[in-house]
mmCIF file of C-alpha atoms in Angstrom:
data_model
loop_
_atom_site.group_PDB
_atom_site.id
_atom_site.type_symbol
_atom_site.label_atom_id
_atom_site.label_comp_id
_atom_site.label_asym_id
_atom_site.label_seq_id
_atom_site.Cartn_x
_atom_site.Cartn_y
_atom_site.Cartn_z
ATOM 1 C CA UNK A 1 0.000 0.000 0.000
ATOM 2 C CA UNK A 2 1.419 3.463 -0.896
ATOM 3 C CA UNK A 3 1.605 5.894 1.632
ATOM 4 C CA UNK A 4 1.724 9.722 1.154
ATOM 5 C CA UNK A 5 4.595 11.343 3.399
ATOM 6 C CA UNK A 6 3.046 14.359 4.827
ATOM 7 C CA UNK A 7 4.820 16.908 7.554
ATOM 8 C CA UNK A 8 3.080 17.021 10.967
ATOM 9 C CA UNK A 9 3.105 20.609 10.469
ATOM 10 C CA UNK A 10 1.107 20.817 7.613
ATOM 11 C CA UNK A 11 -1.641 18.586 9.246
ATOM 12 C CA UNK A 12 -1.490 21.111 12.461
ATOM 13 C CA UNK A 13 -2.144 23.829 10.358
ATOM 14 C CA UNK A 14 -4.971 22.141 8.496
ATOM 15 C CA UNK A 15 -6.808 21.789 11.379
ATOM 16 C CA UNK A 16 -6.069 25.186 12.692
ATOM 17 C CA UNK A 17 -6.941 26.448 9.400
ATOM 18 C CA UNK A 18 -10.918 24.344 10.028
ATOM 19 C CA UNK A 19 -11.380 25.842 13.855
ATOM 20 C CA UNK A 20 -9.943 23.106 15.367
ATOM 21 C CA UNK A 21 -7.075 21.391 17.119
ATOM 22 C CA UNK A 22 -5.716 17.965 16.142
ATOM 23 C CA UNK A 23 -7.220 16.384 19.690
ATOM 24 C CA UNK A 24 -10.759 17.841 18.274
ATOM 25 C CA UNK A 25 -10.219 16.695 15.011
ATOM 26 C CA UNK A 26 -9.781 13.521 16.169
ATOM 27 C CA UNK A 27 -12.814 13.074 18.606
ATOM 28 C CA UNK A 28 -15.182 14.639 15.510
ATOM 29 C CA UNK A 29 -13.662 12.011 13.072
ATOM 30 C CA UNK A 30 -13.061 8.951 15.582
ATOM 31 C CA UNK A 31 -12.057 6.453 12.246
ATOM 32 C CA UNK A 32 -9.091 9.241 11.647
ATOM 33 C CA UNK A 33 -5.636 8.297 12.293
ATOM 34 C CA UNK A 34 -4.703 11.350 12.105
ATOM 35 C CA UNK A 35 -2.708 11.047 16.496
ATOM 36 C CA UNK A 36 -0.625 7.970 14.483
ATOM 37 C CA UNK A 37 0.451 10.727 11.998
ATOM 38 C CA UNK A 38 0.874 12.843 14.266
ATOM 39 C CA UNK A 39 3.209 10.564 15.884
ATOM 40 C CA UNK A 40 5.220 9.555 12.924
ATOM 41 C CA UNK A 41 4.103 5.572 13.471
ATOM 42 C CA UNK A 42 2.544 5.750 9.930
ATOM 43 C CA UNK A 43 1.944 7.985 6.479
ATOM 44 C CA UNK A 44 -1.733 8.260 5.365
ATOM 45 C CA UNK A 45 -2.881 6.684 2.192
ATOM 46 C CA UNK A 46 -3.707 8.735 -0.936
ATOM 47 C CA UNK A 47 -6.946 7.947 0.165
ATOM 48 C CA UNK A 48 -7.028 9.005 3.917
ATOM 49 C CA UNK A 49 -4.958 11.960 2.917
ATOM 50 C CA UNK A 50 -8.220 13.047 0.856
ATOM 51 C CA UNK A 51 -10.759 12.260 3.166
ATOM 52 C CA UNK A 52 -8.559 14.593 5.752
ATOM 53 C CA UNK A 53 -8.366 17.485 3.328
ATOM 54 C CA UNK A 54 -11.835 17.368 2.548
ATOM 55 C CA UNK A 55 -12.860 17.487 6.338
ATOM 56 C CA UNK A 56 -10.490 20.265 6.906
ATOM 57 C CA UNK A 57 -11.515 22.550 4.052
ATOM 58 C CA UNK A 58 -8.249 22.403 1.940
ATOM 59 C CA UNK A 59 -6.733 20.554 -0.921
ATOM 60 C CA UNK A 60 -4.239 17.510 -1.147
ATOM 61 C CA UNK A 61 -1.830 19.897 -2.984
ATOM 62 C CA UNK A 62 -1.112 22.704 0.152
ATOM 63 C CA UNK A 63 -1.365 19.560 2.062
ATOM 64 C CA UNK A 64 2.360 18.161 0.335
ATOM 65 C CA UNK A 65 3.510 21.729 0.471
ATOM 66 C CA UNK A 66 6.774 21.822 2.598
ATOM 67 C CA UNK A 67 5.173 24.615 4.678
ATOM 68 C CA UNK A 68 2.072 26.506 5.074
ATOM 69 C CA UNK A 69 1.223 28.687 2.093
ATOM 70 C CA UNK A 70 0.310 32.449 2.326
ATOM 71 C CA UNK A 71 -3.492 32.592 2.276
ATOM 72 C CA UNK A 72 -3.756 37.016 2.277
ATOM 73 C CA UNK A 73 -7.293 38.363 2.766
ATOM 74 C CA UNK A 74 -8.184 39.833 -0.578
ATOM 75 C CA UNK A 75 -10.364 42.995 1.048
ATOM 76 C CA UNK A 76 -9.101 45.589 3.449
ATOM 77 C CA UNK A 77 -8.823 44.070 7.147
ATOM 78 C CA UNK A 78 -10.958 46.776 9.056
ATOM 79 C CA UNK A 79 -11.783 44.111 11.942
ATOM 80 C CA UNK A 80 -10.989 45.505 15.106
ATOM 81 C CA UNK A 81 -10.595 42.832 17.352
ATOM 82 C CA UNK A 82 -8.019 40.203 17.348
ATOM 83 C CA UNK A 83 -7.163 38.874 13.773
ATOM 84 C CA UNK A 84 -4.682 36.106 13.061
ATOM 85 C CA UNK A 85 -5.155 33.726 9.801
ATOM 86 C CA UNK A 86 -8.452 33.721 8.194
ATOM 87 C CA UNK A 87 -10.181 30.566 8.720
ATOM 88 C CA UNK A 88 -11.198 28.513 5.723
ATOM 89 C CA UNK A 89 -15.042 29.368 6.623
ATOM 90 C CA UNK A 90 -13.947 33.124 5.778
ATOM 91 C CA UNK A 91 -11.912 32.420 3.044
ATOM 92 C CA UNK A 92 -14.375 30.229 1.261
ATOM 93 C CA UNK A 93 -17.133 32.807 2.262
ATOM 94 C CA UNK A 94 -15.477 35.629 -0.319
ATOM 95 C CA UNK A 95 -14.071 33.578 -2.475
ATOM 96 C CA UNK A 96 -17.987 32.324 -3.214
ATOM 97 C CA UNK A 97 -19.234 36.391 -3.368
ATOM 98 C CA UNK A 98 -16.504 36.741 -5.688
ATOM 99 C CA UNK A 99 -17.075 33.698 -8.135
ATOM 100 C CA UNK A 100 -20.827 35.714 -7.714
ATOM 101 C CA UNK A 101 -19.664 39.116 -8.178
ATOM 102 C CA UNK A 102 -18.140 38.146 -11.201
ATOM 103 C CA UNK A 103 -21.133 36.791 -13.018
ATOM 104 C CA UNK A 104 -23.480 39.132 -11.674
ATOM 105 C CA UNK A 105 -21.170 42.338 -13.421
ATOM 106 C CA UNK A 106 -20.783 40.272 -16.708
ATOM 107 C CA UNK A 107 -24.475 40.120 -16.636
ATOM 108 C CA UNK A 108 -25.214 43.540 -15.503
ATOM 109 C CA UNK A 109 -22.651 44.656 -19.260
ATOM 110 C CA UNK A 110 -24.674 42.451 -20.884
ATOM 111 C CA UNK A 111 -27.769 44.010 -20.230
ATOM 112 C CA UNK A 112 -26.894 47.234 -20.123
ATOM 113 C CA UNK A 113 -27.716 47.970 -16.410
ATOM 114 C CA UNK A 114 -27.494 50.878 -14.839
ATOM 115 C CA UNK A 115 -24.359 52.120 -12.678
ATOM 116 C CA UNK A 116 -25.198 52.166 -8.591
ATOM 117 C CA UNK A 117 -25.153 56.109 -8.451
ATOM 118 C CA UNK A 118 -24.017 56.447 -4.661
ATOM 119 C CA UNK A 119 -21.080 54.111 -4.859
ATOM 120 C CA UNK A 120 -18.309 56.388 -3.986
ATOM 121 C CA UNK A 121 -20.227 59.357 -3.468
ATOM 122 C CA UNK A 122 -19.133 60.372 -0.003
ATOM 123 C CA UNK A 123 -15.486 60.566 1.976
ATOM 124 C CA UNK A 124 -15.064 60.499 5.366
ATOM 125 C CA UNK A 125 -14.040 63.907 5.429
ATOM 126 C CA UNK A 126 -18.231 64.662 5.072
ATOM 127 C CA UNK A 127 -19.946 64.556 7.863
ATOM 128 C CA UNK A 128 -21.451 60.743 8.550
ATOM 129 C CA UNK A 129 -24.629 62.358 9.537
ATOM 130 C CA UNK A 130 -25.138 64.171 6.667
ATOM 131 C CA UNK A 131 -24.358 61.099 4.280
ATOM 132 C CA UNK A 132 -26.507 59.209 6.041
ATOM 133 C CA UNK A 133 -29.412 61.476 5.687
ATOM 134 C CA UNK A 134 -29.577 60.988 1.950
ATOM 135 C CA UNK A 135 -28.996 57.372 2.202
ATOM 136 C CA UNK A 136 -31.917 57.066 3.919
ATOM 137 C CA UNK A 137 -33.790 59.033 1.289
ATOM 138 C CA UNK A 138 -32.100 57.400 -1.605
ATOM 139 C CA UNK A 139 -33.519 53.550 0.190
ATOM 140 C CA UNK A 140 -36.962 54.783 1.073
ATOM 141 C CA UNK A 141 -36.443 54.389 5.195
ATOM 142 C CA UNK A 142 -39.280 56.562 6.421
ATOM 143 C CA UNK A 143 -39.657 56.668 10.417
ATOM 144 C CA UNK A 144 -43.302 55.798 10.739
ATOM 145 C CA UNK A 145 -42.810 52.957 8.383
ATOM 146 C CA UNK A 146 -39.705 51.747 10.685
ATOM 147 C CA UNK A 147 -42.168 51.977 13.867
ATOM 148 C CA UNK A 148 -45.119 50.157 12.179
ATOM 149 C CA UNK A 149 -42.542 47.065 11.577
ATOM 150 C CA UNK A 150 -43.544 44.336 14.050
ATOM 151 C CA UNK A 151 -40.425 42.267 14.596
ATOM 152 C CA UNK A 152 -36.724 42.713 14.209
ATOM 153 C CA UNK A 153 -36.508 39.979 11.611
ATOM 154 C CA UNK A 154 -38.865 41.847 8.880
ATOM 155 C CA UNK A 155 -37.047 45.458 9.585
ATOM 156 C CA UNK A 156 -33.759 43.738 8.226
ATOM 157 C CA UNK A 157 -36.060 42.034 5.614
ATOM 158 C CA UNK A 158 -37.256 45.553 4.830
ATOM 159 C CA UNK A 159 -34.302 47.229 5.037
ATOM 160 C CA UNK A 160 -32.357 44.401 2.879
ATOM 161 C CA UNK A 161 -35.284 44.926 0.248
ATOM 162 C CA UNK A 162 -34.669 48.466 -0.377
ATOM 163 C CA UNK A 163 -30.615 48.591 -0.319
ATOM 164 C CA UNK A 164 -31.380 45.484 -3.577
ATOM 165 C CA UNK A 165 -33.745 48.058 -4.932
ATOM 166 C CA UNK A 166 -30.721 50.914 -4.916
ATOM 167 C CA UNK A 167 -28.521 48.477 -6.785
ATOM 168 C CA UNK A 168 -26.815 46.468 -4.207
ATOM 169 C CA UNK A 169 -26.669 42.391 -4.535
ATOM 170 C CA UNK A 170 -26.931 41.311 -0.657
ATOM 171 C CA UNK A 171 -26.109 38.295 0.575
ATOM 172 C CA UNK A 172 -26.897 36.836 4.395
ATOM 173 C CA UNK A 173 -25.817 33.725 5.421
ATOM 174 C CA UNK A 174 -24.944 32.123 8.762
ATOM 175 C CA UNK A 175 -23.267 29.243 7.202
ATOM 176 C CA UNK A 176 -20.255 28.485 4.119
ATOM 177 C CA UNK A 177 -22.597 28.304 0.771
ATOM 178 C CA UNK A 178 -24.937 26.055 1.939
ATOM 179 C CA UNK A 179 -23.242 23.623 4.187
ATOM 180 C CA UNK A 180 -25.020 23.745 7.232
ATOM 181 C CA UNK A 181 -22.402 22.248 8.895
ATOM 182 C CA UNK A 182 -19.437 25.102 8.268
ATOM 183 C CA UNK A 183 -21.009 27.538 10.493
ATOM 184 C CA UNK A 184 -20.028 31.138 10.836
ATOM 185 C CA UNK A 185 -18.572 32.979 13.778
ATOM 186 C CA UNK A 186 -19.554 36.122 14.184
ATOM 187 C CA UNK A 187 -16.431 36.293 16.378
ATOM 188 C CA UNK A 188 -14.225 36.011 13.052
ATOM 189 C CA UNK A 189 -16.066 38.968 11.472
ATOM 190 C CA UNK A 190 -20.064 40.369 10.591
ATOM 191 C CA UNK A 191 -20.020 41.704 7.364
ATOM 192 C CA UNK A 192 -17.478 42.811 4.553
ATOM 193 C CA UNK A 193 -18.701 44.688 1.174
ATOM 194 C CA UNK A 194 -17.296 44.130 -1.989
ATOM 195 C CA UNK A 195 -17.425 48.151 -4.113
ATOM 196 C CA UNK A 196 -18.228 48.504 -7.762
ATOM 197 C CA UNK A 197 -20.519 50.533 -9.376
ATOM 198 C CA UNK A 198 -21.826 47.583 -11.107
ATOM 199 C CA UNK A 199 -22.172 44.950 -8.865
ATOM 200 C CA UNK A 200 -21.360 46.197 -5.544
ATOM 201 C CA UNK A 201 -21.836 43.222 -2.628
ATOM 202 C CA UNK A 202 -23.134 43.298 0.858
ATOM 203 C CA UNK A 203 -22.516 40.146 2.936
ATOM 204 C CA UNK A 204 -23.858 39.915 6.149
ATOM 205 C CA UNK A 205 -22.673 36.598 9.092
ATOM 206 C CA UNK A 206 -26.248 35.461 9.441
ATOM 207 C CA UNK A 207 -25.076 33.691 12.409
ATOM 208 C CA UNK A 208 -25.692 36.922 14.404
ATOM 209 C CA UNK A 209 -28.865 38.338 15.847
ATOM 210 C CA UNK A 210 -31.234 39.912 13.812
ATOM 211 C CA UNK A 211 -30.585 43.334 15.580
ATOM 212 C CA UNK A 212 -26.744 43.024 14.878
ATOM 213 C CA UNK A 213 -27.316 41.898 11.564
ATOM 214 C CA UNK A 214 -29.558 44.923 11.047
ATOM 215 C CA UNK A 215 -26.435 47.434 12.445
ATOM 216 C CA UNK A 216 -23.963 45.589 9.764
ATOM 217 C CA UNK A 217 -26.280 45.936 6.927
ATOM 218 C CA UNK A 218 -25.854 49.941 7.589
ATOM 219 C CA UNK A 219 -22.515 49.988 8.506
ATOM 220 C CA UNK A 220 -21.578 47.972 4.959
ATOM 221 C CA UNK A 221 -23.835 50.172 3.132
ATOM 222 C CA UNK A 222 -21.335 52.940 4.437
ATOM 223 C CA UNK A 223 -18.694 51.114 3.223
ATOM 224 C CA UNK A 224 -20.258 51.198 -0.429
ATOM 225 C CA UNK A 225 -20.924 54.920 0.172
ATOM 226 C CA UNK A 226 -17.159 55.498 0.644
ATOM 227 C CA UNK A 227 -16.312 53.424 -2.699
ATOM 228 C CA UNK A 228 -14.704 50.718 -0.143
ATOM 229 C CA UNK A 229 -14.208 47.380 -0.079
ATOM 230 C CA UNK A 230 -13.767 45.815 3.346
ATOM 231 C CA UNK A 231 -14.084 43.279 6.321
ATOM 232 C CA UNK A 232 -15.797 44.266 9.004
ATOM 233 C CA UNK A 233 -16.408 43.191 12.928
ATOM 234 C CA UNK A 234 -18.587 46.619 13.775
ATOM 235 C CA UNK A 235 -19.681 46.628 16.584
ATOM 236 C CA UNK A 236 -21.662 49.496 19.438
ATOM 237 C CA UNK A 237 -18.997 49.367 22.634
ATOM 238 C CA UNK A 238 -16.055 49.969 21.135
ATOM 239 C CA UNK A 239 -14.805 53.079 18.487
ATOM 240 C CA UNK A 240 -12.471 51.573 16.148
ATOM 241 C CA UNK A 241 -8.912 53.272 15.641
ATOM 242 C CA UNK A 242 -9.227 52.834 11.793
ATOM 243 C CA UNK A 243 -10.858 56.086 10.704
ATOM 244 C CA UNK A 244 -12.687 54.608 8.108
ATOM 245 C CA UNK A 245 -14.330 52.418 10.881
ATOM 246 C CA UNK A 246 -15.332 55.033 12.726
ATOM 247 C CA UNK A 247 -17.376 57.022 9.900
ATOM 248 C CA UNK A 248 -18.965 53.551 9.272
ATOM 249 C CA UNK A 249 -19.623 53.491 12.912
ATOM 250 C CA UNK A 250 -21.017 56.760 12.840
ATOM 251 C CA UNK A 251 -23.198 56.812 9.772
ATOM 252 C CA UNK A 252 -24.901 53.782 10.252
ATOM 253 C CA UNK A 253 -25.736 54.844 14.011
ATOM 254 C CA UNK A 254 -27.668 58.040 12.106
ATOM 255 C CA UNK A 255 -28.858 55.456 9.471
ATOM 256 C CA UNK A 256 -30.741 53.491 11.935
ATOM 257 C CA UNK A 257 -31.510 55.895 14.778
ATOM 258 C CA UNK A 258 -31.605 59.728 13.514
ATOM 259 C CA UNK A 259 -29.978 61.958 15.791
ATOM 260 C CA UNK A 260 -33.275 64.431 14.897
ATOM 261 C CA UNK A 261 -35.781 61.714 16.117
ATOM 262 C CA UNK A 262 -34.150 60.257 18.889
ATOM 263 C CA UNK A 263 -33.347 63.944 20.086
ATOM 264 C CA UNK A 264 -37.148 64.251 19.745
ATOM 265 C CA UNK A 265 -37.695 61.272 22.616
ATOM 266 C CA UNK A 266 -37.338 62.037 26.279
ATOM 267 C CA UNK A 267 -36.248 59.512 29.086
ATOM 268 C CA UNK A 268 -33.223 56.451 28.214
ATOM 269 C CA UNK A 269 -35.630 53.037 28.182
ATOM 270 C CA UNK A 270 -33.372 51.277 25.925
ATOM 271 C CA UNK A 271 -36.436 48.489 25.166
ATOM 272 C CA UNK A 272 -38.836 50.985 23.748
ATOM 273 C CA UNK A 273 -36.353 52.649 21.765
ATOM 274 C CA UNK A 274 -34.736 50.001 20.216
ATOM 275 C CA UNK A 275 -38.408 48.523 19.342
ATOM 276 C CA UNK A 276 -39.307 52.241 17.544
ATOM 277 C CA UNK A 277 -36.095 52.334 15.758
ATOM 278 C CA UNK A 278 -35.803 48.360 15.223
ATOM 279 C CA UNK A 279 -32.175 48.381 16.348
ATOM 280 C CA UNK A 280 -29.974 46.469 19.304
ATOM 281 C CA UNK A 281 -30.217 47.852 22.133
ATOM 282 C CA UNK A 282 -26.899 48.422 22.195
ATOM 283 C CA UNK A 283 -27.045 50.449 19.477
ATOM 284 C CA UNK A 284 -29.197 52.518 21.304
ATOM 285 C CA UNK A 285 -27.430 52.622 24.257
ATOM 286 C CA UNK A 286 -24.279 53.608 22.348
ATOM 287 C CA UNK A 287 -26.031 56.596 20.405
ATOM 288 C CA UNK A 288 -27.555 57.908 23.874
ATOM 289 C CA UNK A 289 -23.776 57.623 24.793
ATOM 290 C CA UNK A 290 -22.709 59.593 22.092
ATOM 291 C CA UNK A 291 -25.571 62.333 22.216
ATOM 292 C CA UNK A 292 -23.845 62.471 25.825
ATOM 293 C CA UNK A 293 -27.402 61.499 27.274
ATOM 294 C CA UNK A 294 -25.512 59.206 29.531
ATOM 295 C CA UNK A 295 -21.824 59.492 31.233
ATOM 296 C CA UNK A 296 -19.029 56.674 30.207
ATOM 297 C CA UNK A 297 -19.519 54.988 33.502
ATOM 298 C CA UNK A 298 -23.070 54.929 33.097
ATOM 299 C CA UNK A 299 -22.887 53.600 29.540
ATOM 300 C CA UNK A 300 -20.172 50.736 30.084
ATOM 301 C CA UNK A 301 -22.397 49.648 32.991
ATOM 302 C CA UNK A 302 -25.227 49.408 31.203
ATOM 303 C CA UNK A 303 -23.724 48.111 28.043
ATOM 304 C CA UNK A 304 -22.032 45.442 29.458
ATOM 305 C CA UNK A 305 -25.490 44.233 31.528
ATOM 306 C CA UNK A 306 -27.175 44.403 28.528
ATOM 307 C CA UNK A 307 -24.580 42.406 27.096
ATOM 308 C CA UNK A 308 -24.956 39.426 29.814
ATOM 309 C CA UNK A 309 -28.764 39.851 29.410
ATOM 310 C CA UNK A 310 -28.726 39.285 25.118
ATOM 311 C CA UNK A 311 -26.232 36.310 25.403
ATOM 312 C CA UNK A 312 -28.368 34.682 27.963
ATOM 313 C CA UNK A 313 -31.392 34.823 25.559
ATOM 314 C CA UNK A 314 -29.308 33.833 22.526
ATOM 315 C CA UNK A 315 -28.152 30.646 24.342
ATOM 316 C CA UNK A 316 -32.180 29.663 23.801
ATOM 317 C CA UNK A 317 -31.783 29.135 20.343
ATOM 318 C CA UNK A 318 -34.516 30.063 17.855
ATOM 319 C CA UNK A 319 -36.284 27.777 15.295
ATOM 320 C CA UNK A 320 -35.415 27.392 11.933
ATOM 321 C CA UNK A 321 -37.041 29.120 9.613
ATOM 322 C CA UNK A 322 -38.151 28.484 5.801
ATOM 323 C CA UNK A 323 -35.837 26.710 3.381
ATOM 324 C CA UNK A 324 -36.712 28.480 -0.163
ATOM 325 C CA UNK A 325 -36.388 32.292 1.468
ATOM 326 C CA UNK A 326 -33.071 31.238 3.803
ATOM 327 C CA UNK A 327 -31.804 30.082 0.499
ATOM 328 C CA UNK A 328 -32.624 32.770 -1.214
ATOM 329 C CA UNK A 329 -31.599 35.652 1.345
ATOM 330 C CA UNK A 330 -28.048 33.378 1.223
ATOM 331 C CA UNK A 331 -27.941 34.641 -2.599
ATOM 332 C CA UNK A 332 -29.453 37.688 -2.150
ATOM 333 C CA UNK A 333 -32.990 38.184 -4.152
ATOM 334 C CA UNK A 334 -31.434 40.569 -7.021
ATOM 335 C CA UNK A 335 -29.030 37.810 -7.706
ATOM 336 C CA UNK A 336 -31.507 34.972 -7.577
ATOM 337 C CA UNK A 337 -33.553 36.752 -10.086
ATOM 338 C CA UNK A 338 -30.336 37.327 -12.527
ATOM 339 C CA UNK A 339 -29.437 33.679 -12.346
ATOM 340 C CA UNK A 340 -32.710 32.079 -12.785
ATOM 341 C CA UNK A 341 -33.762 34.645 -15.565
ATOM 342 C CA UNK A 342 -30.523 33.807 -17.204
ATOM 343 C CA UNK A 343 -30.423 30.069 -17.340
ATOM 344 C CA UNK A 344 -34.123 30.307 -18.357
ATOM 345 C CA UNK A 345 -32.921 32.544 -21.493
ATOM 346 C CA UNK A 346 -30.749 30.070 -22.072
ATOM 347 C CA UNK A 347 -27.410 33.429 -21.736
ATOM 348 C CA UNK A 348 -26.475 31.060 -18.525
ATOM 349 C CA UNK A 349 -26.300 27.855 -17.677
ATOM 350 C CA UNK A 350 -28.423 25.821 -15.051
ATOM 351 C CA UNK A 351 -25.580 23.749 -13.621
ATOM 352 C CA UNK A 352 -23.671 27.756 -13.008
ATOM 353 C CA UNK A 353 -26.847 29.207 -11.508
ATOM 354 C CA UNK A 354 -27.316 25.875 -8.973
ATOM 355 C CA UNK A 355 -23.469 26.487 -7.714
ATOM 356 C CA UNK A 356 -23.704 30.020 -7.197
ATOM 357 C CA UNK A 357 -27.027 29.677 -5.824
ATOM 358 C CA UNK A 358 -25.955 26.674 -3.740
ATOM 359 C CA UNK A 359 -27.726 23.747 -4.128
ATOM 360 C CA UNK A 360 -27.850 21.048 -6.625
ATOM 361 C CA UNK A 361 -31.604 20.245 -7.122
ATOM 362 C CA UNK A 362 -33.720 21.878 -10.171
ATOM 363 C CA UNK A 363 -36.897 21.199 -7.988
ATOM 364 C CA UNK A 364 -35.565 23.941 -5.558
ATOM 365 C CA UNK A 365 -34.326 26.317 -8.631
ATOM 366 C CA UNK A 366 -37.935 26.065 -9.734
ATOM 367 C CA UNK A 367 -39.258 27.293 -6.138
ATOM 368 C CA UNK A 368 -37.238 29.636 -6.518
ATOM 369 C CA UNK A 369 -37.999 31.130 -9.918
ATOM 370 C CA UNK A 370 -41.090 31.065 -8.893
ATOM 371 C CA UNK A 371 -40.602 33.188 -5.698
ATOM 372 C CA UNK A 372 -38.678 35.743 -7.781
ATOM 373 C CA UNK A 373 -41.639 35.944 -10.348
ATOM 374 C CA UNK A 374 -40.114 34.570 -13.140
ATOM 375 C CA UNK A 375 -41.625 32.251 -15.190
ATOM 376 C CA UNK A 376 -39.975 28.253 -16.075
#
């Protein structure tokens, strides 16, 4: 039997590069003999050497490479918090809204669409507020609409809606593609945006709440406003050092909760306001920090109780929710509608539209076209 000699580094870093250490590699994948290569008491197989890539997310190849390769985020690195490697979950994440990108601006030459007017239309010498202000114009966010909005998981429905309507293809997904089982960490990072006046890209770690999804959406949307690509981990307690981050920060905290209207509300009870502006709560308590309705004791005090209280209900889990619009929101609607509408033409192929769409059967790409109101 032929045996594949592979350095002990290299199958470290494979793991590390998954999320995980060799010990939990090997309690996930109990047939692995990965400790006995580890050890040096045996090579793998060809065979066990794939099986091991596949489960770790990487290729035979960088596997036989004499030492870890280079693996560079291709967007600006605006994350704030601690950074190291990229795992293979965020890597494959943006190297999938590429491939998507891709199509979606051949397809937007080929029919002659429209350029997205307010990429690049702002600098972060302007003042975020201001910016902000005709954002909200230019996506139709009206206040009494915003109020009227039951739940937090139709205000980013809403709000996703109307940034696809100014142009933008956006994309949330908890999970790699579709593999339910390569899920995100909103740890890692929340959001990056991908600028281009043709197909400019929101994606947003649907493995956060609905609330903090809701703050990334605006805080990427800033992002596209500046003309910049980036990854992001924005988040209310801290102000990032990057100065980009910071007008990000800033504009989507007047995107979401209008210094005007909150100005316009008396008394600090965090509920009711983030319910009338459909935002965390930290988000609120972080714009009544910086409207200096509260001191910095006051506000880390309260943030960080807050913070104990929305972890505690997050460890309750939620249900799952429908399969045809999670796979579609994983897309993003405006691409959905491209892809179907182009294999149906017959300017695209099906088998292209099922991998960027993620999923393999034409049963669900007829749901689908359906659901976008196009006709098989």
């Amino acid at each position: 039997m032929v045996r594949v000699p592979v350095r002990r580094e290299m199958l470290e870093w494979a793991c590390k590069r998954a999320g995980l250490t060799a010990h939990s590699f090997a309690e996930q994948h109990p047939q692995s003999k990965l400790p006995l290569w580890l050890g040096g008491e045996v090579q793998p197989t060809l065979r066990q050497l794939e099986e091991f890539a596949t489960a770790t997310h990487t290729s035979v190849g960088a596997l036989l490479l004499p030492k870890p390769m280079d693996e560079p985020l291709p967007i600006a690195d605006f994350r704030s918090g601690p950074k190291g490697a990229p795992s293979a979950d965020l890597l494959d994440t943006i190297y999938l809204c590429q491939q998507r990108q891709d199509w979606y601006r051949e397809h937007a030459r080929l029919y002659r669409l429209d350029e997205v007017a307010f990429i690049a239309s702002a600098s972060p010498d302007q003042n975020a507020e201001e910016v902000a202000e005709r954002m909200r114009t230019l996506v139709g966010i009206r206040s009494e609409e915003r109020r009227a909005i039951p739940t937090w998981s139709e205000a980013l429905r809403t709000l996703i809606e109307r940034v696809e309507a100014a142009g933008v293809l956006v994309m949330v997904s908890g999970v790699v593609g579709s593999n339910n089982r390569r899920k995100l960490n909103p740890q890692e990072f929340r959001g990056f945006a991908f600028s281009d006046t043709l197909a400019p890209v929101i994606f947003v770690n649907g493995s956060d709440t609905k609330a903090a999804q809701i703050f990334t959406l605006a805080h990427e949307v800033g992002h596209l406003a500046l003309g910049e690509s980036a990854l992001s981990d924005a988040t209310a307690r801290v102000s990032p050092s990057e100065r980009v981050e910071r007008w990000c920060n800033q504009f989507a905290a007047e995107f979401l909760v209008p210094r005007a209207e909150i100005d316009a509300i008396p008394g600090d009870d965090i509920q009711s306001l983030a319910r009338h502006f459909k935002v965390s709560t930290l988000v609120v308590l972080r714009r009544l920090f910086d409207l200096r309705r509260m001191s910095q004791e006051q506000y880390w005090t309260r943030f960080d109780a807050e913070l104990e209280r929305l972890r505690g209900l997050e460890a309750r889990g939620t249900g799952g929710g429908n399969f045809y619009y999670t796979t579609m929101a994983r897309a993003g609607k405006r691409l959905t509608r491209a892809l179907v509408t182009s294999a149906l033409e017959g300017q695209g192929s099906f088998s292209e539209a099922l991998h960027l769409l993620g999923f393999r059967k034409m049963t669900v790409f007829d749901e689908l076209a359906r659901m976008v109101g196009v006709a098989g």
